Tab-separated table of C-alpha atoms in Angstrom:
chain	number	residue	atom	x	y	z
A	28	MET	CA	20.312	-57.845	-1.611
A	29	LYS	CA	19.504	-60.536	0.959
A	30	TYR	CA	20.714	-58.242	3.723
A	31	PHE	CA	18.021	-55.645	3.091
A	32	ILE	CA	15.330	-58.012	1.825
A	33	SER	CA	15.388	-59.622	5.247
A	34	VAL	CA	14.944	-56.192	6.792
A	35	ILE	CA	11.933	-55.368	4.632
A	36	ALA	CA	10.313	-58.795	4.994
A	37	ALA	CA	10.533	-58.907	8.780
A	38	VAL	CA	7.551	-57.456	10.606
A	39	LEU	CA	8.266	-56.439	14.154
A	40	LEU	CA	5.587	-57.657	16.519
A	41	CYS	CA	6.560	-55.580	19.503
A	42	ILE	CA	6.213	-57.630	22.600
A	43	THR	CA	7.813	-57.817	25.990
A	44	ALA	CA	11.361	-57.535	27.174
A	45	VAL	CA	14.157	-59.896	26.240
A	46	PRO	CA	14.077	-62.736	28.765
A	47	ARG	CA	16.951	-62.500	31.195
A	48	GLY	CA	17.738	-66.168	30.799
A	49	SER	CA	18.397	-65.785	27.069
A	50	CYS	CA	21.726	-63.977	27.382
A	51	LYS	CA	24.857	-63.908	29.462
A	52	THR	CA	25.378	-61.638	32.401
A	53	LEU	CA	28.231	-59.155	32.240
A	54	ASP	CA	30.156	-61.059	34.918
A	55	GLN	CA	30.198	-64.121	32.646
A	56	VAL	CA	31.811	-62.244	29.747
A	57	GLN	CA	35.562	-62.014	29.281
A	58	GLU	CA	35.682	-60.327	25.865
A	59	LEU	CA	32.741	-58.057	25.130
A	60	ASP	CA	31.424	-57.532	21.601
A	61	LEU	CA	28.716	-55.058	20.619
A	62	HIS	CA	25.937	-57.616	20.165
A	63	THR	CA	26.490	-59.069	23.640
A	64	ALA	CA	26.652	-55.591	25.161
A	65	GLN	CA	23.341	-54.644	23.569
A	66	GLN	CA	21.762	-57.913	24.640
A	67	ILE	CA	22.816	-57.358	28.255
A	68	ALA	CA	21.544	-53.769	28.146
A	69	LEU	CA	18.096	-54.906	26.979
A	70	ALA	CA	17.936	-57.373	29.857
A	71	ASP	CA	19.391	-55.249	32.659
A	72	ASN	CA	18.946	-51.552	31.869
A	73	PRO	CA	16.580	-50.095	34.500
A	74	SER	CA	15.166	-47.427	32.183
A	75	LEU	CA	13.092	-50.086	30.387
A	76	ALA	CA	11.284	-51.125	33.565
A	77	ALA	CA	8.748	-48.280	33.421
A	78	ALA	CA	7.943	-49.081	29.789
A	79	ALA	CA	7.401	-52.722	30.754
A	80	GLU	CA	4.915	-51.665	33.438
A	81	ARG	CA	2.998	-49.556	30.911
A	82	VAL	CA	2.726	-52.611	28.667
A	83	GLU	CA	1.370	-54.617	31.591
A	84	GLN	CA	-1.211	-51.912	32.333
A	85	ALA	CA	-2.364	-52.024	28.715
A	86	ARG	CA	-2.592	-55.814	28.842
A	87	GLN	CA	-4.834	-55.616	31.891
A	88	ARG	CA	-7.072	-53.076	30.143
A	89	ILE	CA	-7.667	-55.723	27.474
A	90	GLU	CA	-8.751	-58.145	30.190
A	91	GLN	CA	-11.157	-55.509	31.495
A	92	ALA	CA	-12.641	-54.968	28.034
A	93	GLN	CA	-13.060	-58.695	27.412
A	94	ALA	CA	-14.794	-59.125	30.771
A	95	LEU	CA	-17.789	-57.221	29.363
A	96	TYR	CA	-18.657	-60.243	27.202
A	97	TRP	CA	-19.319	-62.399	30.262
A	98	PRO	CA	-22.424	-62.409	32.454
A	99	SER	CA	-22.332	-60.870	35.895
A	100	VAL	CA	-23.359	-63.152	38.777
A	101	ASP	CA	-23.976	-61.841	42.295
A	102	ALA	CA	-24.852	-63.784	45.419
A	103	GLY	CA	-26.338	-62.303	48.561
A	104	ALA	CA	-27.358	-63.405	52.010
A	105	SER	CA	-28.775	-61.688	55.056
A	106	ALA	CA	-29.852	-62.585	58.560
A	107	GLY	CA	-31.849	-60.320	60.836
A	108	TYR	CA	-33.263	-60.286	64.330
A	109	ASN	CA	-36.193	-58.091	65.396
A	110	LYS	CA	-37.898	-57.598	68.754
A	111	ILE	CA	-40.948	-55.378	69.006
A	112	SER	CA	-41.929	-53.428	72.102
A	113	GLN	CA	-44.390	-54.784	74.693
A	114	ASN	CA	-46.931	-52.110	73.825
A	115	SER	CA	-46.784	-53.066	70.167
A	116	ALA	CA	-47.180	-56.723	71.120
A	117	ASP	CA	-50.270	-55.913	73.227
A	118	ILE	CA	-51.866	-53.988	70.397
A	119	LEU	CA	-51.211	-56.837	67.985
A	120	ALA	CA	-52.630	-59.332	70.482
A	121	MET	CA	-55.845	-57.326	70.793
A	122	ALA	CA	-56.133	-57.221	67.020
A	123	ASN	CA	-55.584	-60.986	66.952
A	124	ASN	CA	-58.466	-61.877	69.319
A	125	GLY	CA	-56.285	-61.837	72.375
A	126	GLN	CA	-53.779	-64.406	71.190
A	127	SER	CA	-50.285	-63.841	72.514
A	128	ILE	CA	-47.683	-62.442	70.147
A	129	ASP	CA	-44.070	-63.523	70.019
A	130	ARG	CA	-42.133	-60.317	70.384
A	131	SER	CA	-38.959	-61.762	68.769
A	132	SER	CA	-38.490	-62.844	65.166
A	133	GLU	CA	-35.618	-63.911	62.937
A	134	ASN	CA	-35.446	-63.353	59.179
A	135	TYR	CA	-33.108	-65.144	56.746
A	136	GLN	CA	-32.716	-64.379	53.044
A	137	LEU	CA	-30.650	-65.830	50.193
A	138	SER	CA	-30.370	-64.461	46.658
A	139	LEU	CA	-28.568	-65.282	43.441
A	140	ALA	CA	-28.840	-62.783	40.568
A	141	ALA	CA	-27.356	-62.842	37.082
A	142	SER	CA	-27.300	-60.248	34.320
A	143	TRP	CA	-25.943	-60.583	30.811
A	144	LEU	CA	-25.550	-57.767	28.332
A	145	LEU	CA	-26.704	-59.198	25.000
A	146	PHE	CA	-26.319	-56.161	22.753
A	147	ASP	CA	-24.947	-52.664	23.286
A	148	GLY	CA	-24.535	-51.328	19.770
A	149	PHE	CA	-21.132	-53.039	19.339
A	150	SER	CA	-19.685	-50.848	22.081
A	151	ARG	CA	-17.960	-53.855	23.644
A	152	ASN	CA	-16.371	-54.780	20.321
A	153	PHE	CA	-14.916	-51.337	19.858
A	154	SER	CA	-13.861	-51.075	23.502
A	155	ASN	CA	-11.950	-54.309	23.063
A	156	LEU	CA	-10.288	-52.956	19.908
A	157	ILE	CA	-9.390	-49.733	21.707
A	158	ALA	CA	-7.705	-51.748	24.455
A	159	GLU	CA	-5.896	-53.959	21.924
A	160	TYR	CA	-4.556	-50.982	19.981
A	161	GLY	CA	-3.609	-49.270	23.232
A	162	LYS	CA	-1.579	-52.317	24.199
A	163	GLU	CA	0.165	-52.296	20.824
A	164	GLU	CA	0.973	-48.611	21.294
A	165	SER	CA	2.526	-49.329	24.686
A	166	GLU	CA	4.531	-52.226	23.297
A	167	GLN	CA	5.776	-50.153	20.377
A	168	ALA	CA	6.727	-47.353	22.770
A	169	ARG	CA	8.724	-49.857	24.768
A	170	ARG	CA	10.307	-51.239	21.619
A	171	ASP	CA	11.268	-47.726	20.572
A	172	ALA	CA	12.939	-47.211	23.946
A	173	GLN	CA	14.898	-50.391	23.235
A	174	ARG	CA	15.861	-49.072	19.785
A	175	LEU	CA	17.264	-45.873	21.288
A	176	LEU	CA	19.012	-47.830	24.038
A	177	LEU	CA	20.750	-50.009	21.429
A	178	GLN	CA	22.013	-46.849	19.739
A	179	SER	CA	23.297	-45.410	23.036
A	180	VAL	CA	25.125	-48.653	23.806
A	181	ALA	CA	26.715	-48.621	20.346
A	182	GLU	CA	27.824	-44.996	20.746
A	183	SER	CA	29.530	-45.758	24.062
A	184	TYR	CA	30.994	-49.006	22.758
A	185	TYR	CA	32.516	-47.362	19.692
A	186	GLY	CA	33.751	-44.474	21.833
A	187	ALA	CA	35.716	-47.011	23.850
A	188	GLN	CA	36.945	-48.592	20.609
A	189	LEU	CA	38.291	-45.228	19.431
A	190	ALA	CA	40.133	-44.843	22.723
A	191	LEU	CA	41.635	-48.321	22.209
A	192	TYR	CA	42.938	-47.318	18.783
A	193	ASN	CA	44.368	-44.090	20.179
A	194	LYS	CA	46.089	-46.065	22.933
A	195	ALA	CA	47.673	-48.344	20.350
A	196	ILE	CA	48.803	-45.341	18.274
A	197	ALA	CA	50.339	-43.628	21.324
A	198	GLN	CA	52.083	-46.839	22.371
A	199	ALA	CA	53.498	-47.290	18.862
A	200	ASP	CA	54.667	-43.658	18.850
A	201	PHE	CA	56.344	-44.150	22.215
A	202	SER	CA	58.068	-47.344	21.059
A	203	PHE	CA	59.265	-45.672	17.856
A	204	ASN	CA	60.773	-42.686	19.673
A	205	SER	CA	62.224	-44.950	22.361
A	206	LYS	CA	64.080	-46.891	19.672
A	207	GLN	CA	65.269	-43.649	18.081
A	208	ALA	CA	66.483	-42.431	21.483
A	209	ASP	CA	68.449	-45.658	21.985
A	210	ASP	CA	69.981	-45.326	18.512
A	211	ALA	CA	70.852	-41.682	19.224
A	212	LYS	CA	72.606	-42.682	22.455
A	213	ILE	CA	74.651	-45.274	20.606
A	214	SER	CA	75.593	-42.706	17.975
A	215	MET	CA	76.477	-40.146	20.661
A	216	ASN	CA	78.652	-42.641	22.519
A	217	ALA	CA	80.371	-43.450	19.235
A	218	GLY	CA	81.028	-39.751	18.668
A	219	ALA	CA	78.734	-39.550	15.654
A	220	GLY	CA	75.642	-38.114	17.371
A	221	SER	CA	74.657	-35.316	19.708
A	222	LEU	CA	73.011	-35.022	23.099
A	223	SER	CA	70.326	-32.768	21.622
A	224	ALA	CA	69.135	-35.612	19.421
A	225	VAL	CA	68.841	-37.889	22.456
A	226	LEU	CA	66.934	-35.226	24.383
A	227	ASN	CA	64.685	-34.582	21.378
A	228	PHE	CA	63.536	-38.173	21.206
A	229	GLN	CA	63.034	-38.275	24.972
A	230	VAL	CA	60.745	-35.252	24.647
A	231	GLN	CA	58.825	-37.060	21.911
A	232	MET	CA	58.538	-40.066	24.223
A	233	ASN	CA	57.047	-37.832	26.916
A	234	ASN	CA	54.563	-36.421	24.414
A	235	ALA	CA	53.553	-39.949	23.435
A	236	SER	CA	53.157	-40.852	27.116
A	237	THR	CA	50.851	-37.869	27.576
A	238	GLU	CA	48.709	-38.977	24.634
A	239	LEU	CA	48.646	-42.481	26.071
A	240	LEU	CA	47.350	-41.169	29.403
A	241	VAL	CA	44.651	-39.180	27.605
A	242	ALA	CA	43.596	-42.258	25.618
A	243	GLU	CA	43.488	-44.388	28.769
A	244	ARG	CA	41.343	-41.763	30.497
A	245	ASP	CA	38.964	-41.642	27.521
A	246	TYR	CA	38.793	-45.428	27.542
A	247	GLU	CA	37.887	-45.572	31.233
A	248	LEU	CA	35.254	-42.854	30.822
A	249	ALA	CA	33.713	-44.667	27.861
A	250	LEU	CA	33.652	-47.939	29.796
A	251	SER	CA	32.020	-46.209	32.750
A	252	GLY	CA	29.244	-44.834	30.547
A	253	LEU	CA	28.825	-48.223	28.910
A	254	ALA	CA	28.618	-49.927	32.310
A	255	LEU	CA	25.718	-47.692	33.344
A	256	LEU	CA	23.855	-48.498	30.128
A	257	LEU	CA	24.416	-52.190	30.836
A	258	GLY	CA	22.732	-51.847	34.229
A	259	ARG	CA	25.862	-51.830	36.400
A	260	LYS	CA	24.858	-49.826	39.471
A	261	SER	CA	28.495	-49.266	40.375
A	262	GLY	CA	29.183	-47.740	36.963
A	263	LYS	CA	32.223	-49.990	36.690
A	264	MET	CA	32.980	-52.918	34.428
A	265	PRO	CA	34.057	-56.259	35.933
A	266	GLU	CA	37.777	-56.647	36.459
A	267	GLY	CA	39.599	-58.159	33.510
A	268	LEU	CA	36.847	-57.467	30.984
A	269	LYS	CA	38.149	-56.598	27.520
A	270	LEU	CA	36.490	-55.269	24.414
A	271	ASN	CA	36.554	-57.221	21.187
A	272	LYS	CA	38.502	-54.737	19.050
A	273	VAL	CA	36.759	-53.818	15.809
A	274	LYS	CA	38.620	-54.559	12.595
A	275	MET	CA	39.555	-52.338	9.700
A	276	VAL	CA	36.884	-52.323	6.981
A	277	ALA	CA	38.056	-52.924	3.423
A	278	GLU	CA	36.364	-51.247	0.481
A	279	ASN	CA	35.106	-54.561	-0.843
A	280	ASP	CA	33.210	-54.952	2.458
A	281	PHE	CA	31.057	-51.919	1.657
A	282	PHE	CA	27.505	-53.026	0.915
A	283	THR	CA	25.414	-51.286	-1.707
A	284	ILE	CA	23.071	-48.673	-0.283
A	285	GLU	CA	19.535	-48.815	-1.690
A	286	PRO	CA	17.647	-45.763	-0.351
A	287	GLU	CA	14.189	-46.933	-1.403
A	288	GLN	CA	14.657	-50.331	0.232
A	289	LEU	CA	15.897	-48.673	3.398
A	290	LEU	CA	12.913	-46.311	3.461
A	291	ALA	CA	10.560	-49.262	3.013
A	292	ALA	CA	12.340	-51.094	5.832
A	293	ALA	CA	11.903	-48.099	8.130
A	294	ASN	CA	8.204	-47.918	7.288
A	295	THR	CA	7.884	-51.570	8.314
A	296	ASN	CA	10.182	-51.679	11.321
A	297	ARG	CA	10.303	-48.322	13.112
A	298	PRO	CA	8.432	-48.728	16.430
A	299	ASP	CA	7.615	-45.028	16.748
A	300	LEU	CA	5.983	-45.126	13.312
A	301	LEU	CA	4.111	-48.333	14.126
A	302	ARG	CA	2.945	-46.731	17.346
A	303	GLN	CA	1.398	-43.860	15.407
A	304	LYS	CA	-0.332	-46.342	13.098
A	305	PHE	CA	-1.887	-48.114	16.074
A	306	SER	CA	-2.854	-44.735	17.510
A	307	LEU	CA	-4.772	-43.993	14.315
A	308	GLN	CA	-6.532	-47.364	14.492
A	309	ARG	CA	-7.416	-46.761	18.134
A	310	ALA	CA	-8.877	-43.365	17.233
A	311	ASP	CA	-10.981	-45.012	14.511
A	312	SER	CA	-12.301	-47.582	17.000
A	313	THR	CA	-13.173	-44.781	19.409
A	314	ILE	CA	-15.558	-43.387	16.781
A	315	GLY	CA	-17.317	-46.766	16.616
A	316	ALA	CA	-17.554	-46.920	20.396
A	317	GLU	CA	-19.179	-43.476	20.543
A	318	GLU	CA	-21.611	-44.298	17.706
A	319	ALA	CA	-22.874	-47.251	19.757
A	320	ALA	CA	-24.966	-44.726	21.709
A	321	TYR	CA	-27.383	-44.632	18.740
A	322	TYR	CA	-28.280	-48.310	19.222
A	323	PRO	CA	-30.570	-49.931	21.809
A	324	VAL	CA	-29.212	-51.876	24.754
A	325	ILE	CA	-30.572	-55.369	25.392
A	326	ALA	CA	-29.836	-57.231	28.610
A	327	LEU	CA	-30.978	-60.524	30.140
A	328	ASN	CA	-31.607	-60.562	33.880
A	329	GLY	CA	-32.584	-63.383	36.193
A	330	GLY	CA	-32.462	-64.327	39.814
A	331	VAL	CA	-33.397	-66.758	42.553
A	332	ASP	CA	-34.529	-65.420	45.957
A	333	GLY	CA	-35.220	-67.278	49.180
A	334	SER	CA	-36.746	-66.038	52.441
A	335	ARG	CA	-37.379	-67.841	55.725
A	336	GLN	CA	-38.351	-66.810	59.240
A	337	ASP	CA	-37.077	-68.138	62.550
A	338	ASP	CA	-35.162	-70.939	60.856
A	339	PHE	CA	-32.218	-70.846	58.464
A	340	THR	CA	-32.809	-74.346	57.103
A	341	PHE	CA	-34.054	-73.415	53.636
A	342	GLU	CA	-36.315	-75.705	51.629
A	343	ASN	CA	-37.452	-75.670	48.015
A	344	ASP	CA	-40.697	-73.934	48.878
A	345	ASP	CA	-38.746	-70.997	50.310
A	346	PHE	CA	-37.345	-69.994	46.913
A	347	GLY	CA	-38.753	-68.058	43.984
A	348	ALA	CA	-37.250	-67.225	40.595
A	349	SER	CA	-37.476	-64.485	37.974
A	350	LEU	CA	-36.239	-64.068	34.398
A	351	PHE	CA	-36.759	-61.093	32.111
A	352	VAL	CA	-35.271	-59.220	29.166
A	353	ASN	CA	-34.682	-55.472	29.322
A	354	LEU	CA	-34.491	-53.216	26.285
A	355	SER	CA	-33.615	-49.547	26.568
A	356	TYR	CA	-33.235	-46.986	23.832
A	357	ASN	CA	-32.257	-43.401	24.437
A	358	LEU	CA	-34.321	-40.916	22.467
A	359	PHE	CA	-32.633	-37.657	23.418
A	360	ARG	CA	-29.546	-36.683	25.395
A	361	GLY	CA	-29.054	-33.039	24.427
A	362	ARG	CA	-26.833	-33.788	21.399
A	363	GLY	CA	-24.124	-35.021	23.727
A	364	ASP	CA	-23.687	-38.200	21.683
A	365	ALA	CA	-23.224	-36.228	18.462
A	366	ALA	CA	-20.638	-34.001	20.143
A	367	ARG	CA	-18.684	-37.000	21.419
A	368	ILE	CA	-18.687	-38.564	17.949
A	369	ALA	CA	-17.492	-35.296	16.415
A	370	GLU	CA	-14.732	-35.129	19.024
A	371	ALA	CA	-13.658	-38.699	18.213
A	372	LYS	CA	-13.546	-37.907	14.494
A	373	ALA	CA	-11.403	-34.837	15.159
A	374	ALA	CA	-9.059	-37.006	17.236
A	375	LYS	CA	-8.785	-39.424	14.316
A	376	ARG	CA	-7.865	-36.590	11.939
A	377	GLU	CA	-5.236	-35.445	14.433
A	378	ALA	CA	-3.810	-38.973	14.644
A	379	ALA	CA	-3.668	-39.162	10.837
A	380	ARG	CA	-1.716	-35.901	10.655
A	381	ASP	CA	0.622	-37.062	13.426
A	382	LEU	CA	1.234	-40.268	11.480
A	383	GLU	CA	2.078	-38.345	8.326
A	384	GLN	CA	4.430	-36.051	10.234
A	385	GLN	CA	6.129	-39.017	11.897
A	386	ARG	CA	6.503	-40.773	8.537
A	387	ASN	CA	8.201	-37.682	7.093
A	388	GLN	CA	10.469	-37.478	10.143
A	389	VAL	CA	11.494	-41.121	9.780
A	390	GLN	CA	12.251	-40.702	6.080
A	391	SER	CA	14.363	-37.639	6.862
A	392	GLU	CA	16.320	-39.548	9.518
A	393	VAL	CA	16.961	-42.430	7.119
A	394	ARG	CA	18.179	-40.133	4.340
A	395	GLN	CA	20.448	-38.250	6.742
A	396	ALA	CA	21.862	-41.539	8.021
A	397	ILE	CA	22.528	-42.659	4.433
A	398	THR	CA	24.365	-39.406	3.690
A	399	ARG	CA	26.490	-39.712	6.837
A	400	LEU	CA	27.372	-43.313	5.999
A	401	GLU	CA	28.399	-42.399	2.458
A	402	GLN	CA	30.557	-39.563	3.794
A	403	ALA	CA	32.114	-41.879	6.377
A	404	ARG	CA	33.021	-44.340	3.628
A	405	GLU	CA	34.662	-41.627	1.553
A	406	GLN	CA	36.569	-40.354	4.575
A	407	LEU	CA	37.819	-43.844	5.398
A	408	VAL	CA	39.047	-44.412	1.843
A	409	LEU	CA	40.864	-41.061	1.825
A	410	GLN	CA	42.394	-41.497	5.268
A	411	ARG	CA	43.563	-45.021	4.485
A	412	ALA	CA	45.285	-43.764	1.332
A	413	SER	CA	46.779	-40.825	3.242
A	414	GLU	CA	48.065	-43.120	5.979
A	415	LYS	CA	49.935	-45.224	3.428
A	416	LEU	CA	51.475	-42.131	1.831
A	417	VAL	CA	52.449	-40.529	5.131
A	418	SER	CA	53.867	-43.820	6.434
A	419	GLN	CA	55.983	-44.155	3.300
A	420	THR	CA	57.103	-40.538	3.659
A	421	ARG	CA	58.076	-41.079	7.296
A	422	ASP	CA	60.156	-44.130	6.358
A	423	LEU	CA	61.935	-42.175	3.600
A	424	VAL	CA	62.645	-39.258	5.935
A	425	GLU	CA	63.940	-41.704	8.547
A	426	GLU	CA	66.340	-43.187	6.020
A	427	GLY	CA	67.414	-39.682	4.972
A	428	TYR	CA	67.945	-38.643	8.585
A	429	LYS	CA	70.146	-41.652	9.285
A	430	ALA	CA	72.084	-40.904	6.096
A	431	GLY	CA	72.537	-37.288	7.155
A	432	GLN	CA	70.349	-35.967	4.326
A	433	GLU	CA	67.314	-34.923	6.445
A	434	SER	CA	67.226	-32.720	9.521
A	435	LEU	CA	66.041	-33.796	12.936
A	436	ALA	CA	63.204	-31.257	12.731
A	437	ARG	CA	61.989	-32.805	9.484
A	438	PHE	CA	62.166	-36.254	11.054
A	439	ASN	CA	60.051	-35.085	14.009
A	440	GLU	CA	57.565	-33.504	11.645
A	441	ALA	CA	57.245	-36.672	9.561
A	442	GLN	CA	56.596	-38.771	12.677
A	443	ARG	CA	53.997	-36.307	13.991
A	444	ASP	CA	52.278	-36.317	10.592
A	445	LEU	CA	52.089	-40.096	10.725
A	446	VAL	CA	50.616	-40.096	14.230
A	447	ARG	CA	48.008	-37.486	13.273
A	448	THR	CA	47.096	-39.399	10.111
A	449	GLN	CA	46.769	-42.664	12.030
A	450	SER	CA	44.509	-40.925	14.551
A	451	ARG	CA	42.345	-39.537	11.756
A	452	LEU	CA	42.212	-43.000	10.177
A	453	ALA	CA	41.049	-44.502	13.480
A	454	LEU	CA	38.449	-41.759	13.810
A	455	SER	CA	37.235	-42.437	10.263
A	456	LEU	CA	36.971	-46.158	10.961
A	457	ILE	CA	34.938	-45.643	14.128
A	458	ALA	CA	32.818	-43.050	12.321
A	459	LEU	CA	32.024	-45.689	9.701
A	460	TYR	CA	30.961	-48.224	12.328
A	461	THR	CA	28.926	-45.568	14.127
A	462	SER	CA	27.277	-44.442	10.885
A	463	ARG	CA	26.350	-48.030	10.079
A	464	GLN	CA	24.710	-48.371	13.480
A	465	ARG	CA	22.875	-45.068	13.075
A	466	LEU	CA	21.471	-46.263	9.775
A	467	LYS	CA	20.288	-49.469	11.447
A	468	THR	CA	18.704	-47.359	14.167
A	469	ALA	CA	17.033	-45.072	11.628
A	470	THR	CA	15.491	-48.017	9.747
A	471	GLY	CA	14.663	-50.016	12.891
A	472	GLU	CA	16.805	-52.871	11.570
A	473	SER	CA	18.866	-52.850	14.780
A	474	LEU	CA	15.914	-54.431	16.602
A	475	LEU	CA	15.719	-57.408	14.260
A	476	SER	CA	18.763	-58.940	15.920
A	477	PHE	CA	16.907	-59.007	19.246
A	478	PRO	CA	13.555	-60.777	18.855
A	479	VAL	CA	11.654	-61.081	22.089
A	480	LYS	CA	9.388	-63.814	23.359
A	481	GLU	CA	5.784	-62.844	23.938
A	482	GLN	CA	4.450	-63.480	27.390
A	483	ASN	CA	0.860	-64.596	27.742
C-alpha cells in the first residue's frame, strides 16, 4: 500500500505559510481543479494571517531566550558643569591659606561595563526549550487551521460539482421531453396523436427548466462561498472560470482501507495532536526551569571607568578597570520555589491528559470517516446499478408508449424515476469524493500535498 505507506512515513514539520509565488492566482486559472483551489486558498485566505502572526511572535520569543546566552555590554558617558556660590568660594579660600578658588568646574566621565551570566541552574536551557516548543505549538496550530481550510474548500468545491451534475441532469431531462413534444406534435398533425400529449411534454419541459434554474442557483451560491475561501474580497469568481468536472469512480478504483495504517498516519500527521505533544514537552521543560531556583547563580562582571575635570580629552591615566565574579545562592524564599515546581508538575499532568483525550478524539474521527467512506462506496455501487435498471426500464416504457402498449402516465413516471435515480447517483458520487476528503482531513494526509518552505 504505497499510498498509505507514504502517509505514515511522512513527518509534518509545521512551518510557515505556502509562499505566494509557488502557485497560480485565481485570475490566471481558466479551469479550476480542487488541488489548485486549495493551493490558492492557502496563499490568499485572510483567516490564516492571524495564525502566521502568532508563529512570528513565537519565533521572536526564541530569539529572546537565546539572547540570555550572550554577555550584556553597556556604555555610558556624562558631562557636568558646577559653579559654587561666592560665599562657599571664600570659605574654601580661607581654608586654603587665602588662595583664590575657581568657582566653576567641569566634570567628564566615560564608562564601559560588561556582565555575563555563566551559570543559572540551566534555567536558560529550559527557557530556550520552552520557547522552541511554544513556536512548534504555534506552527502546528497554524497548520491545523490550514487543514480545516482545505476541508472547507473541498466541501464548497464538491457542492459546486453536485450542482453541475444536477444542471446536466435537468438539461438532459429538458432535451428528452422537448424531443417527445416534437414527436407528439408530428403525431397530432398526422392525426395519430392528441393535444394533451403535446401539452404533457411541455409541462415536463417546464418542470425540467425549473430544476435547471435551481441547479444554476445552487452552482452560483457554491461558487460564491468558494470564492470567499479563496480570498476573493468580492465573493465572486473571475468571469469565464470553469470547474474541472469530477469523473465517475469505478469500483476497481476503490483503494483498500487499512484502519490501523490510517490511525498510525493520523498519529503522525494531525497538527492538533502534534500541538498537544509539543505542549506536553513545553510543560516538562517548565519544570526544569522552575527547578533551576535550587542552583546557585554565577556571573562575571567587569568594567572600565574614566573621569576627567575641566577637559574632555581623556588619556590613559584617566581610566581604571575592574573585574570580578559574583556567586549568589538563595537559602530560603518561603517555599515559593517548591510551590512553583508543584504547579509546573500539575500543568504537565494536565497536558498529558489533554494529549490522551486529543488522541482518542482523533482516533474517533478517523474511524467515523472510514465508516462514512465505506457507506458512500456502497451507496455509489447501489445507485449505479439502480440507474442502469431504471434507464433500461425507461427505454422499454418509451418503446411501449410509442407502440401504444404503455400509457402516457406510465411514460412520465418512468422518466421521473430516471431523473430521480440520476440525481441520487450524482449525490452518491459527490458523497464519495467528499468522504475521501474527510478521511484525508481526519488523518492529516490532506496536508502532505502542500509542503511549505521554512523561513529563517
